[in-house]
PDB file of C-alpha atoms in Angstrom:
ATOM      1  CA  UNK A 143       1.718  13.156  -2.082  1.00  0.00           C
ATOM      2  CA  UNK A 144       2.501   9.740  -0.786  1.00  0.00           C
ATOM      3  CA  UNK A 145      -0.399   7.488  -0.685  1.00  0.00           C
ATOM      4  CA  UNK A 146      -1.418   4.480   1.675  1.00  0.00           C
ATOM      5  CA  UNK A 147      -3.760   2.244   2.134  1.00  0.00           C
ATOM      6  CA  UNK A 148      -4.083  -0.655   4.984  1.00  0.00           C
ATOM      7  CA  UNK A 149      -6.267  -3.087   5.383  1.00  0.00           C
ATOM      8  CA  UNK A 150      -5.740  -4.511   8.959  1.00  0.00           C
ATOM      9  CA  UNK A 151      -8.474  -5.837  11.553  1.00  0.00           C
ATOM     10  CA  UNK A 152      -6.065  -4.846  14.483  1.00  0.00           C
ATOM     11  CA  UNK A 153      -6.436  -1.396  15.456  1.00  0.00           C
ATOM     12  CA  UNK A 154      -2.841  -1.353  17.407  1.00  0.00           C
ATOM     13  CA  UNK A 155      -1.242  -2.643  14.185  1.00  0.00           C
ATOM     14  CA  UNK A 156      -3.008  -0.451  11.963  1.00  0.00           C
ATOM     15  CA  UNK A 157      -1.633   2.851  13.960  1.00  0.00           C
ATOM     16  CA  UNK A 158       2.167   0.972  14.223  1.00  0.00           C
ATOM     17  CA  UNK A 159       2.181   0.926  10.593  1.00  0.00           C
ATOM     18  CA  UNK A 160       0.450   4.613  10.238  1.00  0.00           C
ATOM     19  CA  UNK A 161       3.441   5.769  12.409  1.00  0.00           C
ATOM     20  CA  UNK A 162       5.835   4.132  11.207  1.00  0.00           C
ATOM     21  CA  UNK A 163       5.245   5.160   7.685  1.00  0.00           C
ATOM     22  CA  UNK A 164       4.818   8.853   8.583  1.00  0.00           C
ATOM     23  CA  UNK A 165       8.116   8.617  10.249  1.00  0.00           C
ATOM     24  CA  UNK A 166      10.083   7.616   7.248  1.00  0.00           C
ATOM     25  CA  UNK A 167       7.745   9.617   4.885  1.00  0.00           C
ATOM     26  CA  UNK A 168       9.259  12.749   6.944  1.00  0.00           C
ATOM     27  CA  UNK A 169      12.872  11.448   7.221  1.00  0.00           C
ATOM     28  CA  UNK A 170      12.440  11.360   2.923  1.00  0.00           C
ATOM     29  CA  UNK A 171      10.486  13.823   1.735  1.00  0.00           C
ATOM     30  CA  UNK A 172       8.694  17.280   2.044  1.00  0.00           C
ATOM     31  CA  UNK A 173       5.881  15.369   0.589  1.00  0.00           C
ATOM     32  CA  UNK A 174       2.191  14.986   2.414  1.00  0.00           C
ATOM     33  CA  UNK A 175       1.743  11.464   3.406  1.00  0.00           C
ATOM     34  CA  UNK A 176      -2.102   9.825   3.113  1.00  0.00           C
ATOM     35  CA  UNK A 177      -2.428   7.296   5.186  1.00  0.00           C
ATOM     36  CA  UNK A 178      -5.940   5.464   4.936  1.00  0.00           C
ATOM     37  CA  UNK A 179      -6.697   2.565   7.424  1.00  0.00           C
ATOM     38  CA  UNK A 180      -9.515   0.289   6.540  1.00  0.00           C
ATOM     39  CA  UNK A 181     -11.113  -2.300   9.330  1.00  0.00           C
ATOM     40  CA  UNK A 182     -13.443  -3.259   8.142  1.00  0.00           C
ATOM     41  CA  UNK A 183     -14.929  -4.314   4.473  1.00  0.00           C
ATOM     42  CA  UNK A 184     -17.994  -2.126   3.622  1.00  0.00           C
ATOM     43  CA  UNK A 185     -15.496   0.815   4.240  1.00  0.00           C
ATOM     44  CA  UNK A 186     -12.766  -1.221   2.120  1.00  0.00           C
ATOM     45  CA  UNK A 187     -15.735  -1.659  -0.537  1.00  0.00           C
ATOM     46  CA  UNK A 188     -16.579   1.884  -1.206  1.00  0.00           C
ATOM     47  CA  UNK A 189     -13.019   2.560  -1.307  1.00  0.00           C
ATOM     48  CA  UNK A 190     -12.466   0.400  -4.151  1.00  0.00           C
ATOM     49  CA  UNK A 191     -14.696   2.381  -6.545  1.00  0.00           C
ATOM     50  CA  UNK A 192     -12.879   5.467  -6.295  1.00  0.00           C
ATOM     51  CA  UNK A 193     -10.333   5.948  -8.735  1.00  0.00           C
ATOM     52  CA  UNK A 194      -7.869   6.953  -6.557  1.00  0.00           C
ATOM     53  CA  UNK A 195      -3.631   6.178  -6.797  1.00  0.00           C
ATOM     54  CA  UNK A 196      -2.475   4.264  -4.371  1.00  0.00           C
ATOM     55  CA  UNK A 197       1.786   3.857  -3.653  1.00  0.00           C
ATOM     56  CA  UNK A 198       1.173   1.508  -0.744  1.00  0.00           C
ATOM     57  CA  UNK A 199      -1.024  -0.968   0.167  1.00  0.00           C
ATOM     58  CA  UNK A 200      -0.825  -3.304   2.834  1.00  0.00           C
ATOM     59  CA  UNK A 201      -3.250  -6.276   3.165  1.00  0.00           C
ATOM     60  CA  UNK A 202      -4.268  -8.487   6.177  1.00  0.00           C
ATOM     61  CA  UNK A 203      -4.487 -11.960   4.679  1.00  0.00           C
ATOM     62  CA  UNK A 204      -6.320 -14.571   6.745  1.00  0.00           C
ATOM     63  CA  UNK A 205      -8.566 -16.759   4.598  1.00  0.00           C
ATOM     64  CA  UNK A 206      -9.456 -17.437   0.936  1.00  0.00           C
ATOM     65  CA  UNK A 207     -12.130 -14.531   0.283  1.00  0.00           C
ATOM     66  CA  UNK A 208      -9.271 -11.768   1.155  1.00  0.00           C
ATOM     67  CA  UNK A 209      -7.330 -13.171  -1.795  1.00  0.00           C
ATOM     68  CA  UNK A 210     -10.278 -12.761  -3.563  1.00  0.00           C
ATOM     69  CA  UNK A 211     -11.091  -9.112  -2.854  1.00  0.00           C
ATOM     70  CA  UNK A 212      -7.317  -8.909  -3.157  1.00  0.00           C
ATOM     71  CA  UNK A 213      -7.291  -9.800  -6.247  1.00  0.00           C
ATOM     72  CA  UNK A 214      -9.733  -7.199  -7.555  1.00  0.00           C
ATOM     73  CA  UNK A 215      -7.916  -4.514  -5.173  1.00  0.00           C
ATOM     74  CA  UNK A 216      -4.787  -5.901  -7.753  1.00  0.00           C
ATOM     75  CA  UNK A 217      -5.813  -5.333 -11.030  1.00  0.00           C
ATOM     76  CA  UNK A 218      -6.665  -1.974 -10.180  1.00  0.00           C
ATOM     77  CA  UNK A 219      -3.761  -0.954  -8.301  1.00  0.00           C
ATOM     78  CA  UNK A 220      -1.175  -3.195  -9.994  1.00  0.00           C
ATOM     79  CA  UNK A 221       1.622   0.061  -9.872  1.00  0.00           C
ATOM     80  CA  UNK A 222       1.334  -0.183  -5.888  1.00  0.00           C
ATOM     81  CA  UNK A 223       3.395  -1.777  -3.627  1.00  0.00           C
ATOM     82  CA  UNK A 224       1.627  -4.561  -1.681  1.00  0.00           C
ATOM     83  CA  UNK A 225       2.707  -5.527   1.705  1.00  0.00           C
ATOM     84  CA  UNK A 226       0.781  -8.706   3.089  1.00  0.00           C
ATOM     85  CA  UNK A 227       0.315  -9.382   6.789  1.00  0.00           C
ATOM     86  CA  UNK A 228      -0.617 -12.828   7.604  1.00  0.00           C
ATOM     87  CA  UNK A 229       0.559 -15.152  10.226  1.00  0.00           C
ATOM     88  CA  UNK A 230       2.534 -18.363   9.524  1.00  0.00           C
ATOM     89  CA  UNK A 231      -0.714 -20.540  10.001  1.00  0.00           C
ATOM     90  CA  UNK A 232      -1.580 -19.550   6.634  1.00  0.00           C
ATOM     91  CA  UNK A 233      -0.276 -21.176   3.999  1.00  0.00           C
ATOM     92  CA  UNK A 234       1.754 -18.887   1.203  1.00  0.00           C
ATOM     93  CA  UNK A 235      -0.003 -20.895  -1.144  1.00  0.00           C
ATOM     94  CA  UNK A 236      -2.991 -19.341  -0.573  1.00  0.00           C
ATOM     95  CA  UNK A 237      -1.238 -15.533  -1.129  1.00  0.00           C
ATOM     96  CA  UNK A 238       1.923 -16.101  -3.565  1.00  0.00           C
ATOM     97  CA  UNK A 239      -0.222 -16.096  -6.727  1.00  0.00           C
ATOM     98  CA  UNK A 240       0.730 -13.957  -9.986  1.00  0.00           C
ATOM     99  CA  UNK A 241      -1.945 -12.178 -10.106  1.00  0.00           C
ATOM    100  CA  UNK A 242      -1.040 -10.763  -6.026  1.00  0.00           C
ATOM    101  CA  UNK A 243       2.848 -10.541  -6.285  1.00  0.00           C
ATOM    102  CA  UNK A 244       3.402  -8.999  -3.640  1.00  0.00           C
ATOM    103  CA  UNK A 245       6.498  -7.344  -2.614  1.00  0.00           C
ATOM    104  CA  UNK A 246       7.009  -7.944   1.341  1.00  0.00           C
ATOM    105  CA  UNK A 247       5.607  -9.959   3.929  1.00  0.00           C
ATOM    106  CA  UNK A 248       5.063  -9.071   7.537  1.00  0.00           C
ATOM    107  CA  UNK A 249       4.508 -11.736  10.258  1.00  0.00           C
ATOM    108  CA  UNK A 250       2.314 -12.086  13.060  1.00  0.00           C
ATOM    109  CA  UNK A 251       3.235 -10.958  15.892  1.00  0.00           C
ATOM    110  CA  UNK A 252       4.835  -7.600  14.253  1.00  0.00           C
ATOM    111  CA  UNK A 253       7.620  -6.409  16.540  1.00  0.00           C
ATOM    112  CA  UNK A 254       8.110  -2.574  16.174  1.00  0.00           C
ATOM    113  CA  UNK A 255      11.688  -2.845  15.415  1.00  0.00           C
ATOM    114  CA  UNK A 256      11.501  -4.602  12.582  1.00  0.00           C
ATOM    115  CA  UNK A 257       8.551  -3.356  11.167  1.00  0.00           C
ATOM    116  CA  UNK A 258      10.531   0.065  11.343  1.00  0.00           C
ATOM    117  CA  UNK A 259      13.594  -1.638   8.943  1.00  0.00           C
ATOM    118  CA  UNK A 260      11.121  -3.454   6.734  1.00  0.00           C
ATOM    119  CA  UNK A 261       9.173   0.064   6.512  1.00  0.00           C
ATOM    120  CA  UNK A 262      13.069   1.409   5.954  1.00  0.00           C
ATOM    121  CA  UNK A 263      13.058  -0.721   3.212  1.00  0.00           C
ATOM    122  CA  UNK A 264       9.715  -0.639   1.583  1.00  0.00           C
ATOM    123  CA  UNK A 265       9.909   3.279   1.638  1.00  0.00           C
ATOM    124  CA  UNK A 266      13.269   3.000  -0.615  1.00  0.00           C
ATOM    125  CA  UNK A 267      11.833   0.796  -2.976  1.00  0.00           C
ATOM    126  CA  UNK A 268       9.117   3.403  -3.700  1.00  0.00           C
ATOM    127  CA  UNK A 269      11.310   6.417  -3.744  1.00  0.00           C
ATOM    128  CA  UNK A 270      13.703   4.449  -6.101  1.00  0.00           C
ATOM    129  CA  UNK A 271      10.383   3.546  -8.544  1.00  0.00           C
ATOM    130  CA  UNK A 272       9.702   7.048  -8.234  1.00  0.00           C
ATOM    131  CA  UNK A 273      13.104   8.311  -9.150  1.00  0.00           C
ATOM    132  CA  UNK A 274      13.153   5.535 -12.246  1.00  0.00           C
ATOM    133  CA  UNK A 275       9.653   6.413 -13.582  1.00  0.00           C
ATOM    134  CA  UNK A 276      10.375   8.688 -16.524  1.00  0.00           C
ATOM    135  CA  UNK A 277       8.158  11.558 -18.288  1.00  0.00           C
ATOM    136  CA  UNK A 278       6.618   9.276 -20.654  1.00  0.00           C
ATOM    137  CA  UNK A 279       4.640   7.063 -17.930  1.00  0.00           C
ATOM    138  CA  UNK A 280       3.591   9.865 -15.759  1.00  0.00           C
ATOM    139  CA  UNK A 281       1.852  12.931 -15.764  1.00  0.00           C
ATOM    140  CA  UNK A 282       3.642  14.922 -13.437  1.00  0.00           C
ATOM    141  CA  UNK A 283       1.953  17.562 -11.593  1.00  0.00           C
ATOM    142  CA  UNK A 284       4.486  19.931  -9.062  1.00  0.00           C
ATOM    143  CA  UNK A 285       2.371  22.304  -6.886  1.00  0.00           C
ATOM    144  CA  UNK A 286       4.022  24.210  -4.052  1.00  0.00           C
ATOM    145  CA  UNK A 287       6.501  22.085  -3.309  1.00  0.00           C
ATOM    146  CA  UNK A 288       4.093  19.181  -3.582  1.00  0.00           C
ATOM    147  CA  UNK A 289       4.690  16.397  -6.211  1.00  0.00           C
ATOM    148  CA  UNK A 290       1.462  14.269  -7.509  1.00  0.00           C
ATOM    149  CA  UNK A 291       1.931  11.522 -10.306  1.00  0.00           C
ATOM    150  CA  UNK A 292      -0.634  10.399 -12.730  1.00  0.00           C
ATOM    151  CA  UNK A 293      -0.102   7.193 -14.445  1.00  0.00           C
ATOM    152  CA  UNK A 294      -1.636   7.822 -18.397  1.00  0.00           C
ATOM    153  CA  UNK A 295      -3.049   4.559 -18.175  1.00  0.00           C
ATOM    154  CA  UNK A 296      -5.192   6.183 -15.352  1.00  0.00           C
ATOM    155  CA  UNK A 297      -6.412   9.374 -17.064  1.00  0.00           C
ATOM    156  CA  UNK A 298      -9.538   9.015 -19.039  1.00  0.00           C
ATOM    157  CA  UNK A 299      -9.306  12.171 -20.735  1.00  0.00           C
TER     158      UNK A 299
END
């Protein structure tokens, strides 16, 4: 199973990106795709105590305390690939920090063709990480078809 999460205060976005990912989830795979959109922080909160892996995350960026709960959302999900959405009012110095790295950046306003090539993209990057991870970093479970990976660093016991 593929899994996403988004963080995005615009509803219209938040279902472009949902569809656009389920689109190239089906052109790629027989896989399920999880698609979890967040608009709001006490949902985001709760989220962040389950234990859950996460292949995708994307993250609306607008002010200094969502680097801060981005941050947190980092060190737990440091595997994922983290797509940003900000607008070009805000300065990359407040997001390009080590301890974020992300991996792509979406502008404001987000145009549905390009989203659709930068989702292109984004969705062979994790396919190619996916292909690349070997036995020894993953607990691979296969179940009807389905394929779930478990980091070891992620299983307690």
């Amino acid at each position: 199973m593929i899994s996403v999460l988004s963080f995005n205060k615009n509803l219209a976005e938040q279902q472009l990106l949902e569809s656009s990912c389920k689109d190239e989830a089906a052109l790629r795979t027989d896989d399920r795709l999880s698609f979890v959109g967040i608009t709001k922080w006490d949902k985001w909160e709760k989220l962040l105590d389950d234990d859950g892996l996460v292949d995708i995350i994307f993250f609306e960026i607008a002010n200094q305390s969502d680097v801060e709960r981005l941050k947190v959302l980092r060190s737990k999900e440091s595997a994922a690939l983290l797509v940003l959405l900000t607008t070009p009012q805000v300065s990359p110095t407040l997001y390009l920090k080590p301890k974020i790295a992300p991996d792509m950046l979406l502008l404001r306003p987000i145009i549905a063709d390009s989203l659709h090539s930068s989702i292109k993209e984004l969705f062979e990057e994790l396919f190619e990480r996916m292909e690349d991870n070997s036995a020894s970093q993953d607990f691979i479970l296969k179940d009807r078809g389905s394929i779930e990976r478990f980091p070891f660093s992620k299983i307690s016991y």
